[in-house]
Every structure is written in structure tokens, then in C-alpha cells.
XYZ file of C-alpha atoms in Angstrom:
570
model
C 0.000 0.000 0.000
C 0.890 3.604 -0.447
C 0.033 5.527 2.725
C -0.611 9.278 2.854
C -0.817 10.439 6.468
C -2.371 13.524 8.042
C -3.762 15.164 4.947
C -5.626 18.260 6.126
C -9.042 18.187 4.459
C -10.829 21.586 4.505
C -14.455 21.874 5.586
C -16.851 24.623 4.474
C -15.864 26.795 7.467
C -12.130 26.272 6.756
C -11.657 23.918 9.717
C -9.282 21.166 8.579
C -9.746 17.505 9.465
C -6.778 15.131 9.717
C -7.107 12.282 7.219
C -5.072 9.156 6.398
C -5.287 7.555 2.945
C -4.302 3.981 1.993
C -3.964 3.405 -1.759
C -3.497 0.212 -3.785
C -0.449 -0.093 -6.001
C -0.982 1.130 -9.548
C -2.359 4.180 -11.301
C -5.958 4.067 -10.071
C -8.470 5.534 -9.705
C -10.245 3.305 -7.180
C -13.457 3.223 -5.205
C -13.014 4.436 -1.631
C -13.982 3.018 1.762
C -14.352 5.836 4.319
C -14.461 5.734 8.125
C -14.847 8.919 10.161
C -14.093 8.407 13.864
C -13.641 10.373 17.097
C -11.498 7.591 18.560
C -8.226 8.314 16.751
C -7.721 7.295 13.141
C -4.321 5.919 14.134
C -5.459 4.002 17.226
C -6.598 0.406 17.515
C -10.382 0.092 17.583
C -11.421 -2.062 20.540
C -14.042 -3.837 18.425
C -11.698 -4.858 15.606
C -10.895 -8.323 16.937
C -11.116 -11.627 15.085
C -12.665 -14.846 16.368
C -9.391 -15.984 17.935
C -9.090 -12.782 19.955
C -6.366 -11.161 17.833
C -6.528 -7.412 17.291
C -6.888 -6.121 13.743
C -4.958 -2.851 13.534
C -5.771 0.038 11.233
C -3.189 -0.868 8.601
C -4.121 -4.555 8.569
C -7.757 -3.629 8.216
C -6.989 -1.214 5.380
C -4.883 -3.858 3.654
C -7.893 -6.213 3.481
C -9.838 -3.660 1.425
C -6.832 -2.523 -0.613
C -6.173 -6.136 -1.664
C -9.623 -6.133 -3.274
C -9.023 -2.942 -5.245
C -10.401 -0.333 -2.865
C -8.690 2.702 -1.342
C -9.262 3.294 2.401
C -9.638 6.629 4.183
C -9.672 7.180 7.962
C -10.496 10.624 9.325
C -10.476 12.178 12.797
C -13.748 13.935 13.570
C -13.747 17.674 14.244
C -11.972 18.600 17.466
C -10.561 15.099 17.989
C -6.891 14.089 17.879
C -5.295 15.557 14.715
C -8.314 17.545 13.537
C -8.982 21.225 14.086
C -12.134 22.778 15.476
C -14.256 22.289 18.570
C -15.829 18.932 19.310
C -19.558 18.971 20.034
C -20.787 15.427 20.072
C -22.833 14.461 16.975
C -23.562 18.071 15.948
C -21.133 18.611 13.018
C -21.098 15.144 11.494
C -23.657 15.723 8.726
C -21.922 18.713 7.143
C -18.389 17.438 7.835
C -19.295 14.083 6.313
C -20.783 15.729 3.219
C -17.718 17.955 2.777
C -15.376 14.976 3.145
C -17.169 12.991 0.440
C -17.247 16.064 -1.788
C -13.465 16.354 -1.345
C -12.933 12.643 -2.034
C -14.739 12.608 -5.380
C -12.419 15.384 -6.573
C -9.257 13.399 -5.850
C -7.486 11.852 -8.827
C -7.178 8.506 -7.026
C -10.962 8.277 -6.359
C -13.208 6.955 -9.125
C -16.279 8.648 -7.645
C -17.738 5.607 -5.847
C -17.589 5.690 -2.045
C -18.708 3.274 0.643
C -18.702 4.066 4.347
C -18.261 1.777 7.307
C -17.702 1.897 11.056
C -18.984 1.036 14.526
C -20.974 3.175 16.950
C -19.955 6.823 16.536
C -18.434 5.888 13.178
C -21.903 4.629 12.242
C -23.500 7.864 13.476
C -21.183 9.831 11.177
C -22.345 7.783 8.183
C -26.077 8.219 8.578
C -25.647 11.888 9.470
C -23.850 12.510 6.163
C -26.450 10.460 4.273
C -29.113 12.961 5.413
C -27.541 15.476 3.013
C -27.234 12.983 0.116
C -23.496 13.565 -0.412
C -21.806 13.004 -3.766
C -20.396 9.551 -4.440
C -22.145 7.685 -1.604
C -22.955 4.201 -2.964
C -23.323 2.032 0.164
C -23.030 2.048 3.955
C -22.185 -0.547 6.614
C -23.829 0.731 9.795
C -22.517 -1.266 12.748
C -24.310 -0.598 16.044
C -25.154 3.031 15.440
C -26.745 5.658 13.257
C -29.554 7.450 15.064
C -33.087 7.500 13.793
C -33.731 9.981 16.604
C -31.046 10.583 19.227
C -33.610 12.230 21.486
C -35.583 8.995 21.639
C -32.710 6.477 21.771
C -29.094 7.141 22.681
C -29.039 10.530 24.402
C -32.446 10.386 26.017
C -35.018 7.617 26.347
C -38.635 8.271 27.166
C -37.543 11.751 28.229
C -34.982 10.489 30.765
C -31.310 11.335 30.181
C -28.967 8.446 29.346
C -25.966 8.858 31.625
C -23.726 6.967 29.219
C -23.248 10.397 27.709
C -21.491 11.448 30.926
C -19.300 8.349 31.245
C -18.399 8.507 27.539
C -17.430 12.177 27.724
C -15.375 11.613 30.870
C -13.419 8.705 29.399
C -12.847 10.371 26.035
C -11.686 13.664 27.512
C -9.269 11.794 29.762
C -7.989 9.793 26.786
C -7.495 12.962 24.748
C -5.588 14.501 27.650
C -3.372 11.407 27.944
C -3.005 10.945 24.184
C -4.040 7.308 24.477
C -6.860 5.064 25.619
C -7.476 5.181 29.372
C -8.829 2.057 31.065
C -12.065 2.119 33.012
C -10.312 0.890 36.157
C -8.038 3.940 36.148
C -11.078 6.215 36.329
C -13.264 4.256 38.733
C -12.698 6.119 42.006
C -13.001 9.601 40.539
C -16.138 8.987 38.484
C -17.865 7.030 41.278
C -17.519 10.027 43.555
C -19.176 12.253 40.969
C -22.115 9.890 40.475
C -22.714 10.057 44.205
C -23.365 13.800 43.957
C -25.633 14.418 41.001
C -26.951 16.921 39.818
C -23.998 18.675 38.247
C -23.535 22.233 37.055
C -20.937 24.354 35.237
C -17.582 23.900 36.971
C -19.102 21.320 39.295
C -18.971 18.157 37.233
C -16.477 15.444 36.291
C -15.852 17.438 33.093
C -15.021 20.753 34.792
C -11.497 20.677 33.306
C -12.871 19.999 29.814
C -15.175 22.943 29.214
C -16.343 22.071 25.688
C -17.293 18.559 26.805
C -19.020 19.856 29.922
C -20.944 22.438 27.898
C -22.505 19.997 25.451
C -23.167 17.372 28.141
C -25.076 19.796 30.360
C -26.949 21.167 27.366
C -28.061 17.690 26.282
C -29.193 16.993 29.840
C -31.121 20.250 30.157
C -32.691 20.201 26.690
C -35.483 18.038 28.037
C -38.153 18.668 25.425
C -37.776 17.747 21.778
C -37.200 21.010 19.904
C -34.821 22.864 17.596
C -31.692 21.521 19.317
C -32.688 17.939 18.531
C -34.372 18.368 15.162
C -31.231 18.484 13.012
C -29.345 16.055 10.737
C -27.108 13.841 12.820
C -29.538 13.784 15.744
C -32.940 13.411 14.070
C -32.033 11.482 10.952
C -35.501 9.972 10.543
C -36.693 13.403 9.388
C -34.364 13.040 6.382
C -35.098 9.504 5.185
C -36.559 10.897 1.945
C -33.345 12.827 1.305
C -31.077 9.803 1.690
C -29.931 7.990 -1.443
C -31.567 4.680 -2.347
C -28.491 2.500 -1.859
C -27.766 -0.950 -0.390
C -27.061 -0.725 3.343
C -25.874 -3.408 5.754
C -27.283 -2.860 9.260
C -25.870 -4.683 12.264
C -26.516 -4.385 15.988
C -27.132 -6.603 19.026
C -29.917 -7.223 21.520
C -28.074 -5.737 24.504
C -27.053 -2.567 22.706
C -28.679 0.824 23.204
C -29.034 1.180 19.407
C -31.534 -1.646 18.870
C -34.474 0.734 18.170
C -32.466 2.986 15.859
C -31.093 0.043 13.898
C -34.476 -1.585 13.351
C -36.238 1.676 12.475
C -33.508 2.722 10.058
C -33.584 -0.722 8.485
C -37.343 -0.585 7.998
C -37.076 2.891 6.484
C -34.603 1.636 3.864
C -36.834 -1.359 3.144
C -39.685 1.064 2.483
C -37.401 3.153 0.238
C -36.826 0.065 -1.910
C -33.113 0.033 -1.090
C -33.012 -3.759 -0.422
C -30.919 -3.517 2.787
C -29.682 -6.402 4.927
C -29.927 -6.870 8.694
C -27.889 -8.733 11.308
C -28.935 -8.762 14.991
C -26.707 -10.670 17.406
C -26.952 -11.398 21.154
C -23.922 -9.336 22.093
C -22.989 -6.218 23.947
C -22.058 -3.146 21.891
C -19.502 -4.213 19.273
C -18.581 -7.431 21.117
C -19.443 -9.731 18.233
C -16.753 -12.319 19.007
C -17.789 -12.762 22.652
C -20.522 -15.423 23.086
C -21.966 -13.837 26.212
C -23.645 -10.625 27.295
C -23.184 -10.000 30.977
C -23.439 -13.328 32.804
C -25.607 -14.978 30.152
C -23.783 -17.290 27.734
C -25.340 -17.908 24.328
C -23.154 -20.741 23.015
C -20.385 -20.824 20.450
C -22.792 -20.133 17.557
C -23.165 -16.644 18.986
C -19.594 -15.785 17.937
C -19.870 -14.013 14.585
C -16.984 -15.976 13.063
C -18.700 -19.284 13.964
C -22.249 -18.316 13.109
C -21.285 -16.871 9.708
C -18.284 -19.030 8.854
C -15.998 -16.022 8.476
C -15.042 -12.858 10.362
C -16.798 -9.499 10.426
C -13.943 -7.859 8.514
C -14.256 -10.409 5.705
C -18.026 -9.871 5.716
C -17.569 -6.134 5.234
C -14.933 -6.613 2.535
C -17.312 -8.913 0.631
C -20.183 -6.420 0.920
C -18.186 -3.344 -0.089
C -16.329 -5.156 -2.881
C -19.638 -6.358 -4.319
C -21.071 -2.834 -4.450
C -17.989 -0.738 -5.183
C -15.830 -3.041 -7.335
C -18.273 -5.495 -8.928
C -21.168 -3.043 -9.128
C -23.609 -5.631 -7.807
C -25.891 -5.003 -4.811
C -25.839 -7.975 -2.412
C -29.054 -9.950 -2.076
C -31.026 -8.606 0.914
C -31.112 -10.847 3.970
C -32.170 -10.874 7.615
C -30.308 -12.935 10.212
C -31.330 -12.551 13.834
C -30.126 -14.466 16.856
C -32.899 -16.074 18.862
C -31.838 -16.039 22.489
C -33.044 -18.933 24.631
C -32.719 -21.414 21.765
C -29.331 -19.797 21.016
C -29.510 -20.116 17.246
C -29.408 -17.890 14.196
C -32.719 -17.490 12.379
C -33.042 -16.381 8.774
C -36.052 -14.098 9.020
C -38.347 -12.746 6.336
C -39.862 -9.377 7.211
C -38.819 -8.528 10.765
C -40.634 -9.490 12.875
C -41.966 -12.522 11.028
C -45.360 -12.199 9.371
C -46.749 -15.152 11.335
C -46.107 -13.422 14.656
C -49.155 -12.464 16.737
C -49.445 -9.942 19.552
C -49.420 -11.338 23.080
C -51.447 -9.258 25.535
C -51.086 -9.793 29.283
C -52.481 -7.964 32.295
C -50.611 -7.382 35.559
C -52.811 -8.343 38.488
C -53.014 -8.296 42.244
C -50.679 -10.788 43.838
C -48.048 -10.282 41.143
C -49.787 -12.234 38.403
C -49.354 -11.619 34.657
C -52.239 -13.295 32.858
C -54.673 -12.867 29.977
C -57.169 -11.360 32.393
C -56.980 -9.560 35.730
C -59.264 -8.253 38.446
C -59.446 -4.531 39.120
C -57.329 -3.068 41.907
C -54.214 -0.997 42.504
C -50.707 -1.312 43.887
C -48.397 1.447 45.066
C -45.089 2.184 43.370
C -42.690 4.125 45.599
C -39.853 6.167 44.101
C -37.437 7.852 46.508
C -34.843 9.930 44.584
C -32.404 9.443 47.475
C -32.587 5.650 47.090
C -32.852 4.848 43.380
C -33.268 1.295 42.127
C -29.880 0.122 40.818
C -29.390 -0.893 37.217
C -28.346 -4.538 36.897
C -27.584 -4.995 33.207
C -29.719 -3.980 30.256
C -29.476 -2.353 26.814
C -26.509 -0.123 27.483
C -23.126 0.898 26.158
C -20.253 3.237 27.048
C -21.168 3.147 30.741
C -17.922 1.765 32.133
C -16.705 1.981 34.828
C -20.040 2.994 36.364
C -22.411 0.564 34.646
C -22.446 -2.216 32.066
C -25.065 -3.820 29.856
C -25.990 -7.438 29.347
C -28.142 -10.039 31.053
C -27.701 -10.714 34.768
C -29.600 -12.367 37.577
C -31.662 -9.505 39.002
C -30.230 -9.294 42.501
C -28.419 -6.697 44.621
C -25.082 -7.548 43.022
C -22.015 -5.775 44.454
C -20.575 -5.410 40.945
C -23.212 -2.748 40.208
C -23.131 0.863 41.283
C -25.791 1.541 43.908
C -26.518 -2.098 44.719
C -26.050 -3.019 48.376
C -24.232 -6.274 47.617
C -26.587 -8.364 49.751
C -27.539 -10.682 46.901
C -31.250 -10.339 47.651
C -33.607 -10.188 44.679
C -34.384 -6.696 43.418
C -38.098 -7.552 43.555
C -37.793 -7.874 47.346
C -37.259 -4.112 47.544
C -40.321 -2.114 48.533
C -39.849 0.131 45.480
C -40.043 -2.582 42.814
C -43.266 -4.193 41.568
C -43.188 -7.578 39.865
C -45.765 -9.474 37.780
C -45.128 -12.986 36.414
C -46.972 -15.560 34.326
C -47.657 -19.056 35.503
C -44.964 -21.587 34.633
C -45.011 -21.902 30.840
C -46.359 -25.203 29.514
C -44.743 -24.604 26.120
C -42.082 -22.345 24.640
C -43.067 -18.737 23.920
C -41.010 -16.625 21.484
C -41.093 -12.856 21.973
C -39.833 -11.323 18.728
C -40.310 -7.618 18.195
C -41.423 -4.665 20.250
C -42.570 -4.734 23.882
C -44.723 -2.015 25.445
C -46.239 -1.510 28.891
C -49.267 0.774 29.081
C -49.464 1.994 32.667
C -52.612 3.551 34.113
C -51.948 5.476 37.279
C -53.085 7.906 39.944
C -50.076 9.984 41.035
C -49.061 11.807 44.195
C -46.482 14.036 42.440
C -46.424 16.202 39.327
C -43.739 14.098 37.680
C -42.144 10.663 38.065
C -40.565 7.898 35.974
C -41.741 4.372 35.208
C -38.953 1.930 34.343
C -40.162 -1.398 32.924
C -38.132 -4.562 32.505
C -38.910 -7.841 30.703
C -37.427 -10.738 32.664
C -36.916 -14.477 32.019
C -37.459 -16.417 35.281
C -35.683 -19.784 35.232
C -36.894 -22.903 37.048
C -34.211 -22.383 39.715
C -35.711 -18.996 40.565
C -32.982 -16.884 38.988
C -34.357 -13.968 36.983
C -32.560 -12.658 33.890
C -33.275 -9.312 32.235
C -34.157 -9.424 28.536
C -35.011 -5.823 27.606
C -35.950 -2.657 29.485
C -37.207 0.880 28.935
C -38.209 4.016 30.799
C -40.779 6.791 30.435
C -40.877 10.170 32.179
C -44.448 11.147 33.059
C -44.229 14.759 31.880
C -43.615 13.412 28.339
C -46.483 10.897 28.423
C -48.468 12.749 25.721
C -45.770 14.669 23.836
C -41.993 14.869 23.773
C -42.099 18.404 22.404
C -44.763 19.802 24.736
C -44.332 18.287 28.200
C -47.145 18.621 30.705
C -46.940 17.924 34.412
C -49.223 15.360 35.990
C -52.248 16.397 37.997
C -52.012 14.494 41.312
C -55.080 12.511 42.219
C -56.381 12.302 38.639
C -56.309 9.043 36.692
C -53.947 9.163 33.706
C -51.740 6.850 31.654
C -48.400 6.541 29.906
C -46.689 3.982 27.680
C -43.210 2.589 28.332
C -41.550 1.413 25.132
C -38.899 -1.290 25.539
C -36.314 -1.977 22.813
C -37.285 -4.910 20.600
C -35.871 -8.325 21.359
C -35.867 -11.912 20.107
C -36.138 -14.297 23.052
C -37.456 -17.830 23.431
C -38.944 -18.238 26.914
C -38.671 -21.965 27.389
C -41.168 -24.391 28.829
C -40.832 -24.414 32.613
C -39.780 -20.740 32.713
C -41.952 -17.716 33.527
C -42.289 -14.354 31.784
C -42.052 -11.438 34.190
C -42.481 -7.667 34.040
C -40.810 -5.536 36.733
C -41.763 -1.897 37.337
C -39.727 0.678 39.253
C -39.470 4.443 39.567
C -35.818 4.581 38.477
C -33.037 2.660 36.750
C -29.871 4.340 37.980
C -27.168 5.018 36.908
C -28.253 4.140 33.377
C -30.714 7.048 33.491
C -30.834 10.193 35.574
C -33.089 10.042 38.617
C -36.303 12.024 38.421
C -36.643 14.336 41.465
C -40.435 13.924 41.025
C -40.787 17.646 41.741
C -41.368 18.930 38.203
C -38.138 20.941 38.234
C -36.458 21.744 34.902
C -34.385 18.924 33.385
C -30.890 18.603 34.835
C -31.834 20.245 38.145
C -32.911 18.438 41.283
C -32.821 20.820 44.223
C -36.184 19.845 45.747
C -36.606 16.062 45.349
C -39.733 14.430 46.758
C -40.851 10.834 47.202
C -43.411 9.712 44.598
C -46.168 7.312 45.632
C -47.901 6.329 42.435
C -50.958 4.085 42.404
C -50.673 1.647 39.501
C -54.198 0.782 38.410
C -54.769 -2.846 37.457
C -57.466 -4.666 35.525
C -58.294 -5.469 31.913
C -59.112 -1.847 31.055
C -56.071 -0.548 32.902
C -52.365 -1.491 32.864
C -51.467 -3.853 30.010
C -48.333 -5.493 28.565
C -48.126 -6.038 24.798
C -45.399 -8.004 23.031
């Protein structure tokens, strides 16, 4: 390969972005594979690991594409590592991506055909640029990222703020300061202390020494309602589906990743555009496609991408991009999803499958979850001073404070805020639990899960966190998927309204989709709580503006039960 390092590519505002180019031998021109990253174009990506555990460095990765007649370009995002400008997470990626592709098609070594690829933030950069329909874009490989709506999934969820944004910013600012990756263990003591004294403010946060990071973090936290800040390319990409080119796209994510909803909604949008995309959904944590477990739950050797597909993820990408960019042939569309519980790959047709039917269950008195229920009510207590600890879930970038995956739902000392006693979370007086009878046959839950909660509140605001749980015959209880909804956003994310205490009302908690086989002898359970910390910020229940919690109060919410009241649909 011929390598051109640190080319300074000008953007429309004259900020220059550091760019490395890897060219095949010969005169060219060639199609180009582009990755735009905030993690250092020269640094090893933690997710680029083969099935044997060996790291695949930047040059080795580039060489795999170059060998098939494609040039490779890596670029540092604005304000990161070698690039100029100020970093504001997600905000500049649409225009910077467009300008980069416009620059590429003018280069003598580029034949005008460009494919993009990358994980997580490097997937966000792709879909953001696609909103502006940049020149030369022929295909994308979106791995575990690319927002449909960052307000709904990734920065906020159900109106609550995802505190992975704080842990991510803290780790990345420390890495930038050190000039290299900083391990989670090195940061544990400092960040734990900060999470013990939320809320934060300017100069009083773990990012006080990194003003630009602190500024955007606090703004994201305080921009509680969906408005102008959120409704832009890069954050609200679903508003620009019609503007995106009709091109083949490979979508991949995993059931314990925060980007499940975005991935599935983006995929469906491209299906409806007639773009003939493909979809892969594994059982992993974010980007951990060669690890056959998520949390403490092991899914068997078939779960490893290299085993389940017969080749590695890098080879899979090379095949896809070569087909489009070199051969000029769009790959045949396909859907492969991993069915947890049976621990096997399923070739789906039309996610979720057309034969699927909705399962409707009603929480009842005594903790039942059946196809009918008597009327009544149970009280859900939420004390902001004693939030319910997160034990696994759909999460990423939370280390060292929290991690995603499936775990037995107990007060596990490995989790921030848990007391370490090992008692079941449902034994707390601030967690409600509803379970089916022991299943007489397998039940597959494939697709979305919602909990419609009817309530009578004691406070003007509160949160409902809902969790789908697989209860094993030995009594252990393993989380499958979970979501949260802030009451002030029950009717509208753009026009929040406080709750009127003492008046019956309702809200819907949307859980990320899943694909889980609940086996015969198990039970399906729904847990409800008033918090899920530290994955999400704790609601002070006082109706104060987002990001402030100076007057917290205990919420005592009556959950109304019965067939015309609270209902679970999946």
C-alpha cells in the first residue's frame, strides 16, 4: 500500500480535518472506503478483533480492502486528535461528512464511488452525512449506530437522560488529555464520587477541566423537550429519510445494545425506500461480536460471529463493499437474527416474522401476569435518594459505572448503587413484579414490547422503568429488555405537561425490541420501578427543569390494574 498520512481536508468553514489515505499499487483511480471516527484514526479500535481474539490494527484492516481494489480513508472527527475545530458530540457530522465525500470525489485517485463503514460513533457519522445525500455515496455498513432519533434512543429515552453520555465524555476527555486510551479501572474512584453527587452544574462536574465537553453534556441533559436543538441532521435522521440515497445498506446491531431501536427503524425505512438492505442482529454487547456472552448470560459458540457466519466481520464487510464498489452488484437482501433462549441464528423474512401475533397480558393483584386480571391498585414508591440500581440492560459506554448485558436480578455488588446483599431486586419495597404461571410450552417474543401503565399519582412528575425478565426454574431472573418513560412526556416529547395528582392518567413505556425464546418451565415477568440508575438520571419527582434536582420528593404512584387498565403487549 501507499500511505498518505495527516492530509488536512478543509471543511466549508475552513476547519481542517486530519485524514489518512491507503492506496493500492498502480495508477488508479479506485473506489473508496471511508471511516470517520472520534477515537483516533491511528489508534486500535477495541471492536476490531477476530474470532481468535487477535486485534486487527488500522493498517491490517486497510490492507484487506486494498487487496480487493479499494482505497481506504480514515479521518479524525472535528476537534478530535489531529483535527482542528471544537468537538460537540454528533452536531457537526452531517456537514463534515458531506464535505469529506465532496473532497474525495475530486481526488485523482478516487473513481467517484464511495462506501462508508464503522462502529458506533463511526456509524453515526455515516447516517448523518447520508441525510444530506453527499456526492459519491454508494453504500453504507452501519454497525451498532446511526440514530433514527437521538432524542428517543441514545441521548435520552422516554424523556430520561442516558448517563452513558457522561461516562463517555469523561473517558474520552481523559484519553485525549493522555493521548491514548485510558482504562475504566483507572477512572473508577473519581467517576464514582461524581455519580454520588448528582446533579452537576458548570464547573461542578467530572468534566469541569474539559469545558467544551461539559458544555454539550449539560446542554443535552437540560434540553429536556424535543425542539430545535434535537431536530437536526445527525440527531434526528428519521426526518431526512426521503433525502437519503436509495443505496444498499448493511445494518448490524445486538440485543443488549442501546441502538436496537435505531437500527431496526432505520432498516425498515430503507426497506420502504426500496433500497433492499440487509440486517444482522446478534446477542452481544455493543460491538462485542466475538464474545458469546452478554453480561453473565452465555449464548453458546454459535453466537460468535466468526462461527455463526463461517468467516469474520472484517471479511463480511470486505465482501459487501467489494460487491457494491468493485463489482457493481448489490448484495441480495437478507435478515439474520439471533434467537436467544434457543441460542440459534434465524433467517427471518420481514422482521418481525409475518406469522407473529401480539401477546397481551395484564398485571394483576398478587403479582400475576395473565390474559385477564381483576381490578385493583398497587403502590409504586420512588425515593430519589434511594434509586433502584441498574443490573444490566441495553446499554453501552457506561464503564466503569455501569455495564449492559443479562444478569440475575439481585443486589449484586458489581453494580453501582446495589447493596451487595444478593437479595432479589423484587424484594425491595420500590419494585413491583408481575409474572406468568410456569409456561407449559415455549413462547417466542420477537419484536417490540410495550407496557401501558394507568396510574393515579401523588407528584407532578415521576418515571416508570419497565423490565422484561426471564425467570428460570431455579428462581434466577434474567433481564431481557428494558425501557423508561418520564411522566411529563407521556403525551408529547415536544410539549411536556406535568401530571395532575389525584387524577387518573396513563403513559406507555416502550422497551427496545428483542428476540427471546422463553422456554417451557420458565416464567415471563415484568418488573416496574421508579428509576433505573445510573443508566438514566433520577427524576426528582418535583417537576423541576431537566438537569436540576434541588427539591426532590418521594413519589407514591398508584398503579391501576385490571383489563381496562395497565397492560403489557409483546
